[in-house]
Tab-separated table of C-alpha atoms in Angstrom:
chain	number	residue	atom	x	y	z
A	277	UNK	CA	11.552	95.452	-7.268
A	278	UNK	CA	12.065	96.352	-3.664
A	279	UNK	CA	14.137	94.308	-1.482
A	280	UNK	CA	12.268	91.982	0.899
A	281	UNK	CA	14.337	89.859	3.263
A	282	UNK	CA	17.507	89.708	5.568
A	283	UNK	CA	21.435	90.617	5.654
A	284	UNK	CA	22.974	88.970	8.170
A	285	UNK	CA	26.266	90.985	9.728
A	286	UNK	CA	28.883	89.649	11.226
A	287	UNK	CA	29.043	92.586	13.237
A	288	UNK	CA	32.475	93.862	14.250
A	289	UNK	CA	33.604	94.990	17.578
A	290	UNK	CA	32.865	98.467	19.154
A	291	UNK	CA	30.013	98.752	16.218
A	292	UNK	CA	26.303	98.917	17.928
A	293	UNK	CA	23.859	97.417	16.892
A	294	UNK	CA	21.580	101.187	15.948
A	295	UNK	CA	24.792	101.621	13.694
A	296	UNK	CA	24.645	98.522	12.050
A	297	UNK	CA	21.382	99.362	10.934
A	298	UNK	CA	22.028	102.707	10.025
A	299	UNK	CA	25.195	101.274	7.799
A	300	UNK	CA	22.285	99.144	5.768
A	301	UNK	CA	20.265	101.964	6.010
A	302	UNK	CA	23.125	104.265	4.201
A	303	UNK	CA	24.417	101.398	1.888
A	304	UNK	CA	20.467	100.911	0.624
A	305	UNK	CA	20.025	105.006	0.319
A	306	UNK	CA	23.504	105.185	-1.681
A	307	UNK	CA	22.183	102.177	-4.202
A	308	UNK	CA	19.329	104.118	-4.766
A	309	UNK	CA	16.915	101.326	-3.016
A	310	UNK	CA	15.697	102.495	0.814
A	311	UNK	CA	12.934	105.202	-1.019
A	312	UNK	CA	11.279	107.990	0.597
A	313	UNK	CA	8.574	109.072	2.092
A	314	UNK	CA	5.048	105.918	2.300
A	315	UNK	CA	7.551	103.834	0.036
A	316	UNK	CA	10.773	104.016	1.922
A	317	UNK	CA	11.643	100.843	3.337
A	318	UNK	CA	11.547	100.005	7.188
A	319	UNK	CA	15.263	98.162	8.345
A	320	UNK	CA	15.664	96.988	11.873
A	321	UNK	CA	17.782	94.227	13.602
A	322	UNK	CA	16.485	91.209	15.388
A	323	UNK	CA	17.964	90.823	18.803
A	324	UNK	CA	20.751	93.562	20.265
A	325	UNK	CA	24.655	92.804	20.367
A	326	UNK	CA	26.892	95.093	22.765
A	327	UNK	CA	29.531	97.121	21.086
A	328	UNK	CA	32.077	94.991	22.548
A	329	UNK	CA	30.681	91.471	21.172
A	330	UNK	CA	30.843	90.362	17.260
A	331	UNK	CA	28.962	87.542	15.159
A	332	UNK	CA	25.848	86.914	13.835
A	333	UNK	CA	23.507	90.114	13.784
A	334	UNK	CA	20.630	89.462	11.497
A	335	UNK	CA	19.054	92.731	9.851
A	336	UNK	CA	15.532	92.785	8.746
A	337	UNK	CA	14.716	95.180	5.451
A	338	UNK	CA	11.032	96.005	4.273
A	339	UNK	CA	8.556	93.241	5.355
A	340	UNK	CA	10.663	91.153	6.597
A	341	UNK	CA	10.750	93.742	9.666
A	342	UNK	CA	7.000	92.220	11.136
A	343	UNK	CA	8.924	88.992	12.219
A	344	UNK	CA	11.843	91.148	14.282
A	345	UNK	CA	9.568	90.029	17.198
A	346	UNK	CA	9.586	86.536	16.332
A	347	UNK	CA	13.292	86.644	16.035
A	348	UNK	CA	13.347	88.185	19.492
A	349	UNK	CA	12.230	85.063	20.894
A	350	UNK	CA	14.809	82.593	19.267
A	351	UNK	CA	17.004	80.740	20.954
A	352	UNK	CA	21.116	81.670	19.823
A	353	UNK	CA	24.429	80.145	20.405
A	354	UNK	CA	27.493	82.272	21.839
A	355	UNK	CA	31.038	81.980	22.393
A	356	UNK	CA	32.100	83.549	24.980
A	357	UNK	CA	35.682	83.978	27.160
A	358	UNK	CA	35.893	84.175	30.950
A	359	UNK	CA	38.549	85.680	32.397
A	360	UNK	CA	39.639	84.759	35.781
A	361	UNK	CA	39.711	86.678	38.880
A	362	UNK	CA	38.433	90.167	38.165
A	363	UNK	CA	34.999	91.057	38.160
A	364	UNK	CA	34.248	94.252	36.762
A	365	UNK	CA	31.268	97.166	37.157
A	366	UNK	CA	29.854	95.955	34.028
A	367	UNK	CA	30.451	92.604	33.469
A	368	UNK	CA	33.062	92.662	30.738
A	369	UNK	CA	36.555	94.753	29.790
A	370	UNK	CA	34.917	97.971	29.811
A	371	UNK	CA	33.701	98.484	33.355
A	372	UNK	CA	36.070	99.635	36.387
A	373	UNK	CA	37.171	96.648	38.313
A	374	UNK	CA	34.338	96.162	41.637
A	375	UNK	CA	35.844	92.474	43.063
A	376	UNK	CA	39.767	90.915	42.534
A	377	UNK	CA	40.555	87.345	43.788
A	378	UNK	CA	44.013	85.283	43.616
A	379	UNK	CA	42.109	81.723	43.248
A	380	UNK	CA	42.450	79.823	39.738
A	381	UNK	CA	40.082	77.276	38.811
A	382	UNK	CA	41.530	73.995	36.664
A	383	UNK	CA	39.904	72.348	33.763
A	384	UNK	CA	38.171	69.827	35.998
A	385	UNK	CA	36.754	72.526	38.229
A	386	UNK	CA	35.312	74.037	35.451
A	387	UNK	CA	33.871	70.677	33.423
A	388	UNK	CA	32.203	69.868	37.486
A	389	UNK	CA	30.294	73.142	37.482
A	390	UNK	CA	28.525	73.309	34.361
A	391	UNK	CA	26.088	71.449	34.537
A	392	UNK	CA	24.997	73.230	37.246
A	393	UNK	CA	24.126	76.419	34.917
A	394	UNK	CA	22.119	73.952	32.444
A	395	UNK	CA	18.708	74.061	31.532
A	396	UNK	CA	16.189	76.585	33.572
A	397	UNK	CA	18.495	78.585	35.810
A	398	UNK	CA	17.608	82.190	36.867
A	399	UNK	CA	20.055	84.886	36.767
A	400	UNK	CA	20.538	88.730	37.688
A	401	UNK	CA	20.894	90.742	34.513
A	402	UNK	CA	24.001	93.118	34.486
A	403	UNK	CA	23.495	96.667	35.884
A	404	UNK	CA	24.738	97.978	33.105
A	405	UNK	CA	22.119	97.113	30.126
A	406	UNK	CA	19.138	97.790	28.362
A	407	UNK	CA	16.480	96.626	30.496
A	408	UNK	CA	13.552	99.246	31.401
A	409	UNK	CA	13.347	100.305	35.197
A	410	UNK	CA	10.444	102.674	35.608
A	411	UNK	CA	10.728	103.434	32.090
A	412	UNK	CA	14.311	104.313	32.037
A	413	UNK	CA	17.201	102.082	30.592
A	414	UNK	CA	19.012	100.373	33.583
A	415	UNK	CA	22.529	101.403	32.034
A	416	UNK	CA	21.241	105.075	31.944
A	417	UNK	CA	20.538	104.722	35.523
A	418	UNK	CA	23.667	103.026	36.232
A	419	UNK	CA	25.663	105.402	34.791
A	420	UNK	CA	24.074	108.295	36.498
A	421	UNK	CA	25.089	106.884	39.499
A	422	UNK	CA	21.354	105.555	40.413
A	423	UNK	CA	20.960	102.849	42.546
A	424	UNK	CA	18.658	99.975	40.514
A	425	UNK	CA	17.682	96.555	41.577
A	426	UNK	CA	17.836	93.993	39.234
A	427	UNK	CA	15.572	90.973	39.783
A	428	UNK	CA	15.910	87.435	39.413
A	429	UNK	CA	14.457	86.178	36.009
A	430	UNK	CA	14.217	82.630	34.387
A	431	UNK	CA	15.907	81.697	31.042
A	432	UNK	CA	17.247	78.147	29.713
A	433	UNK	CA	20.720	76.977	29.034
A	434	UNK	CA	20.088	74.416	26.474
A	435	UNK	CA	23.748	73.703	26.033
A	436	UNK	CA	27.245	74.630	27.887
A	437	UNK	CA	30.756	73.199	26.630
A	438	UNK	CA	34.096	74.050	26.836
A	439	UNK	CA	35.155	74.945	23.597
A	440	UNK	CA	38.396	74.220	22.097
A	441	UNK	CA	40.965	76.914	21.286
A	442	UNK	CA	41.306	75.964	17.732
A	443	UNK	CA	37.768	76.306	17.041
A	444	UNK	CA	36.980	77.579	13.410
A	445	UNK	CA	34.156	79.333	14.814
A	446	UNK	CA	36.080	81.720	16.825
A	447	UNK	CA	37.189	84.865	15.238
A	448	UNK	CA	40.995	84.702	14.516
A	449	UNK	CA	41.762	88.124	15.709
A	450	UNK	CA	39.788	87.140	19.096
A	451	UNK	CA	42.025	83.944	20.114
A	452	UNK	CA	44.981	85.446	21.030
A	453	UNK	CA	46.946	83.154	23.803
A	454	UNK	CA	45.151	80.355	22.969
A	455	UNK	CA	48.132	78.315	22.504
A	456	UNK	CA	49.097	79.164	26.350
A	457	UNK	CA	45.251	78.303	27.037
A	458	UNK	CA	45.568	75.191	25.406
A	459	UNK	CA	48.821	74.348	27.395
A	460	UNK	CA	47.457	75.109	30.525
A	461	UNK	CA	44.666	72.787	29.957
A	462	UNK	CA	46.901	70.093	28.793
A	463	UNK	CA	48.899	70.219	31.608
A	464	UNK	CA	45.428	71.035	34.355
A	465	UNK	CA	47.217	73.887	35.778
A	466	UNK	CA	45.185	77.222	37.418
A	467	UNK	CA	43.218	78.626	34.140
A	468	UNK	CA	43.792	82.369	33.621
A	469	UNK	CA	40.676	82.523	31.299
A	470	UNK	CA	38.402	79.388	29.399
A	471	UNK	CA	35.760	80.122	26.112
A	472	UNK	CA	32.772	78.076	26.431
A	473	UNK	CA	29.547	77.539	24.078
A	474	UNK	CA	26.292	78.138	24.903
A	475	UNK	CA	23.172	77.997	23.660
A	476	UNK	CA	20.527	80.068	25.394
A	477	UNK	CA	16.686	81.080	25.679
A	478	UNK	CA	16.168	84.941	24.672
A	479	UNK	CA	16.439	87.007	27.689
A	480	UNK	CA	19.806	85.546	28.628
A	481	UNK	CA	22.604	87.557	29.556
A	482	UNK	CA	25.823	85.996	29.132
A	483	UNK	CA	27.289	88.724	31.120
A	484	UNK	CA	25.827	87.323	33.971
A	485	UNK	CA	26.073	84.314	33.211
A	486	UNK	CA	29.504	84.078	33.029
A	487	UNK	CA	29.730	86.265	36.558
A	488	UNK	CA	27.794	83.150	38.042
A	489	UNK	CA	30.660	80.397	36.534
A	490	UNK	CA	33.097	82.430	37.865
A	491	UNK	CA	31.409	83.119	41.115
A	492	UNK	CA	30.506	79.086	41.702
A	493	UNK	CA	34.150	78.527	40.968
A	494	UNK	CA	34.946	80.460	43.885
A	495	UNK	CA	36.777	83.106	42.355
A	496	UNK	CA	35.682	86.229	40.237
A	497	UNK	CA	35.224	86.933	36.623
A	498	UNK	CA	33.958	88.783	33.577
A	499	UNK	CA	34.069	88.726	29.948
A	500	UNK	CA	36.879	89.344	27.686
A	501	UNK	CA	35.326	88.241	24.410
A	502	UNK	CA	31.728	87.073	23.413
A	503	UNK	CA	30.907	85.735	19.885
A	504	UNK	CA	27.522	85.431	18.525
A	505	UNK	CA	27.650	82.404	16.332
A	506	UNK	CA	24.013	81.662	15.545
A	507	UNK	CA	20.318	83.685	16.102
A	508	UNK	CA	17.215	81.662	14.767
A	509	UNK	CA	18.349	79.502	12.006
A	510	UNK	CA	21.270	81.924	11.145
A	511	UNK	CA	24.966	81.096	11.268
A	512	UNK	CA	27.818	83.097	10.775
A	513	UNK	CA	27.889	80.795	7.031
A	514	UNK	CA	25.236	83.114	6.215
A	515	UNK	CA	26.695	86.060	7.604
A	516	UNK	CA	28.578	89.240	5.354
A	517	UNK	CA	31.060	91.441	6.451
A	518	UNK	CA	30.643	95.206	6.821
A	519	UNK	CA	32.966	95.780	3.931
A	520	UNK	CA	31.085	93.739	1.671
A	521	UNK	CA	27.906	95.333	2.914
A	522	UNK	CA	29.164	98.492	1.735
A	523	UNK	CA	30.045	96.732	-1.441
A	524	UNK	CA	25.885	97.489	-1.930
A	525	UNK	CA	26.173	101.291	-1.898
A	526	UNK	CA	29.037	100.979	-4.420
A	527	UNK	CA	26.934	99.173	-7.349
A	528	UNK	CA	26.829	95.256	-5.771
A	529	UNK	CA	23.560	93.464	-6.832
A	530	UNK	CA	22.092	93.629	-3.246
A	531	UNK	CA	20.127	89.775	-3.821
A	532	UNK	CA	24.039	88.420	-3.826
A	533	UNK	CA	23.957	88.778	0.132
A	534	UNK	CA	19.751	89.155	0.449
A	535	UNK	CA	18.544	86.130	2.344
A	536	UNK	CA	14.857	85.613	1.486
A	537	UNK	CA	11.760	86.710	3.962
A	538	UNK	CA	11.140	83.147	4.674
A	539	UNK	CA	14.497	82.188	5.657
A	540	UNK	CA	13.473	83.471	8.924
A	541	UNK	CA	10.621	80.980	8.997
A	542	UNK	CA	11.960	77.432	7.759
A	543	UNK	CA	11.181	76.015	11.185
A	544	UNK	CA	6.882	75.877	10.440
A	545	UNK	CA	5.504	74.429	6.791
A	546	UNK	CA	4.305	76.663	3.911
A	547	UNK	CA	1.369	75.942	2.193
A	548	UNK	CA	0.447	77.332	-1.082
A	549	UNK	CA	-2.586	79.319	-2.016
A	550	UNK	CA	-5.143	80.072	-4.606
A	551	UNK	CA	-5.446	83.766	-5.695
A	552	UNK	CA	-8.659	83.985	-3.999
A	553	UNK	CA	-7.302	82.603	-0.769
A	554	UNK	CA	-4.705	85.058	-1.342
A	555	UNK	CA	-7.027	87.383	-1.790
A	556	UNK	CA	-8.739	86.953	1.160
A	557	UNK	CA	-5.719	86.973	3.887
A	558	UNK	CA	-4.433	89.889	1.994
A	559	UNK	CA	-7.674	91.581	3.326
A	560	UNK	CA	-7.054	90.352	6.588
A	561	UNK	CA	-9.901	87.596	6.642
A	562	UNK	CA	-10.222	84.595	7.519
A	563	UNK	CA	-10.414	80.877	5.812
A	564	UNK	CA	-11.604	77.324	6.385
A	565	UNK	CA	-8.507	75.183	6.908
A	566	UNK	CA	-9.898	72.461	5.200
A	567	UNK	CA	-9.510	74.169	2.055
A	568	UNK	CA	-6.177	74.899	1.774
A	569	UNK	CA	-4.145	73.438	-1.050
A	570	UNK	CA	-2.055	70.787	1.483
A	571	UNK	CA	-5.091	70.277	3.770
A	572	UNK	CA	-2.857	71.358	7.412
A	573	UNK	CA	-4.096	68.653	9.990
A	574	UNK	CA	-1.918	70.359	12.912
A	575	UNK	CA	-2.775	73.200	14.619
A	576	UNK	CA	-0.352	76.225	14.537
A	577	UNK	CA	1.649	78.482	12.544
A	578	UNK	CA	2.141	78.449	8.538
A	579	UNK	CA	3.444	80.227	5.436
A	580	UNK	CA	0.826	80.958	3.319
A	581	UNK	CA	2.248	81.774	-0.091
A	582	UNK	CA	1.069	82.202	-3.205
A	583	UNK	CA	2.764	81.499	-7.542
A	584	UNK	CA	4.946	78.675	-5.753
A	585	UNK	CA	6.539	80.721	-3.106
A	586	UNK	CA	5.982	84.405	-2.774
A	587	UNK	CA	4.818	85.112	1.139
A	588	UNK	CA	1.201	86.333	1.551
A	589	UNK	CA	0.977	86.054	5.396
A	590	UNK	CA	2.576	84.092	8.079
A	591	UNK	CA	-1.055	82.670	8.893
A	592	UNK	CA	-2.079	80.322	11.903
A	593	UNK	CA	-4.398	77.336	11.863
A	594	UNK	CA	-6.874	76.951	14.674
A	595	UNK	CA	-9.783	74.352	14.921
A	596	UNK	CA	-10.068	74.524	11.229
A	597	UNK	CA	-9.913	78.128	10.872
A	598	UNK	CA	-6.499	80.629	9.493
A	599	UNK	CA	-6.230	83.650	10.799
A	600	UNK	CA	-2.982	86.430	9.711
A	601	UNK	CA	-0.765	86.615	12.461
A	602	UNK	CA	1.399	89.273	10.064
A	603	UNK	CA	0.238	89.888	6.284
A	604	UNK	CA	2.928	90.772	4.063
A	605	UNK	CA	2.697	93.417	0.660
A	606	UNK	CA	5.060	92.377	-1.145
């Protein structure tokens, strides 16, 4: 049977996010399960991480690769680390240093400005990323030495807190000088660098975001660590490492770390079908609402399944009529 669902990385550092697929890619060829030709399985990821951040990076294999969209437009949760008074050509450690400042902010400083970056705020994305400018990537541009403007776009903050140093959350290798962090903020002197939580719309750049804290705080700053903790409903509890994704290629039954399809969609109910309602949506037509086993009241989206369980379609109701919004053959 071919594999129909999600393995969710905890991507390492300096790994991109093309070569995480391409390691699930290789791991599924070497297990003797990606196929070729009309039966080899599609495998993309849902939502880019840069090289230099780590954490949750889910990866969609076979059908599960029609909701990579939908996972686009999740909200996720980050840790992230500012560090104090640099600010750099691309927003983090990698980029040559463009602005220096000798100012510090304290604890307090920090806890007053947050709220100001929470809820709708709008933000200029980083020069340096994958954005489209006249159909060219802006960090191709910016490398070239092109001039690009980057324009003021909307996202939410839903959530921004100082996080603690001792967080389990944070990657052990990532916290070093936390103790001296945690000293510093004990005793409210001048903060060299502070990791903070947020959860964000899609479209948010954290980059920039933190550019903005550091700015409002009168002093400069850019990223020295960012953690991806959670995308959609996944957490880094569901997350595998890349050696025991390669575990796959070597023999490992691949449903050991293969979250279903319909993990993805836990958020909207499931309602079962008969095989001729099956049937039908399988062929791409449409049903009368009012006839579904579970009788949906509520406009909006659904799981049709069929035998208890196995996705059909992820299926909308609307005045009393479903329609496939992405039909599954599985």
């Amino acid at each position: 049977m071919k594999p129909h669902g999600w393995i969710i990385l905890d991507k390492p550092l300096e790994l991109g996010s093309t070569q995480a697929v391409g390691a699930v890619k290789r791991n599924l060829r070497e297990a003797g399960l990606l196929g070729k030709g009309k039966d080899k399985l599609k495998v993309g990821h849902g939502g880019t991480l840069d090289p230099l951040a780590t954490g949750v990076l889910p990866i969609a294999i076979g059908e599960a690769t029609k909701l990579c969209g939908r996972m686009l437009d999740a909200s996720k949760i980050y840790e992230f680390t500012i560090g104090f008074g640099k600010e750099t050509e691309t927003l983090d450690v990698e980029g040559a240093v463009t602005e220096i400042s000798d100012h510090r902010p304290t604890l307090d400083d920090v806890e007053a400005i947050l709220p100001q970056f929470t809820g709708p705020i709008e933000q200029i994305p980083p020069k340096y990323s994958a954005l489209k400018i006249d159909g060219k990537r802006a960090y191709d541009l910016a490398r070239a030495g092109v001039e690009v403007e980057m324009k003021l776009r909307g996202v939410t903050i839903h959530a921004l807190s100082i996080r603690h140093p001792d967080s389990s959350l944070c990657h052990p290798e990532l916290v070093s000088g936390s103790q001296e962090v945690l000293k510093q903020v004990q005793d409210d002197e001048p903060l060299e660098e502070i990791t903070l939580t947020a959860t964000v719309s899609k479209g948010t750049y954290i980059r920039s975001l933190a550019r903005d804290i550091a700015r409002a705080l009168n002093t400069f700053g850019h990223v020295t660590m960012l953690r991806r903790t959670k995308a959609g409903p996944f957490t880094l509890n569901d997350a595998i490492s890349l050696d025991k994704l390669n575990e796959i290629g070597k023999g490992a039954d691949i449903y050991e770390y293969l979250l279903p399809l319909e993990a993805w969609l836990d958020d909207i109910p499931a309602f079962d079908l008969n095989p001729d309602q099956a049937r039908l949506l399988r062929q791409g037509m449409t049903l009368n609402g009012q006839e579904l086993i579970g009788n949906p009241a509520v406009n909006g989206l659904f799981l049709a399944t069929e035998n208890q369980g196995s996705p059909v379609a992820l299926a909308e109701l609307v005045d009393g009529t479903v329609k496939v919004v992405r039909g599954f053959n599985m």
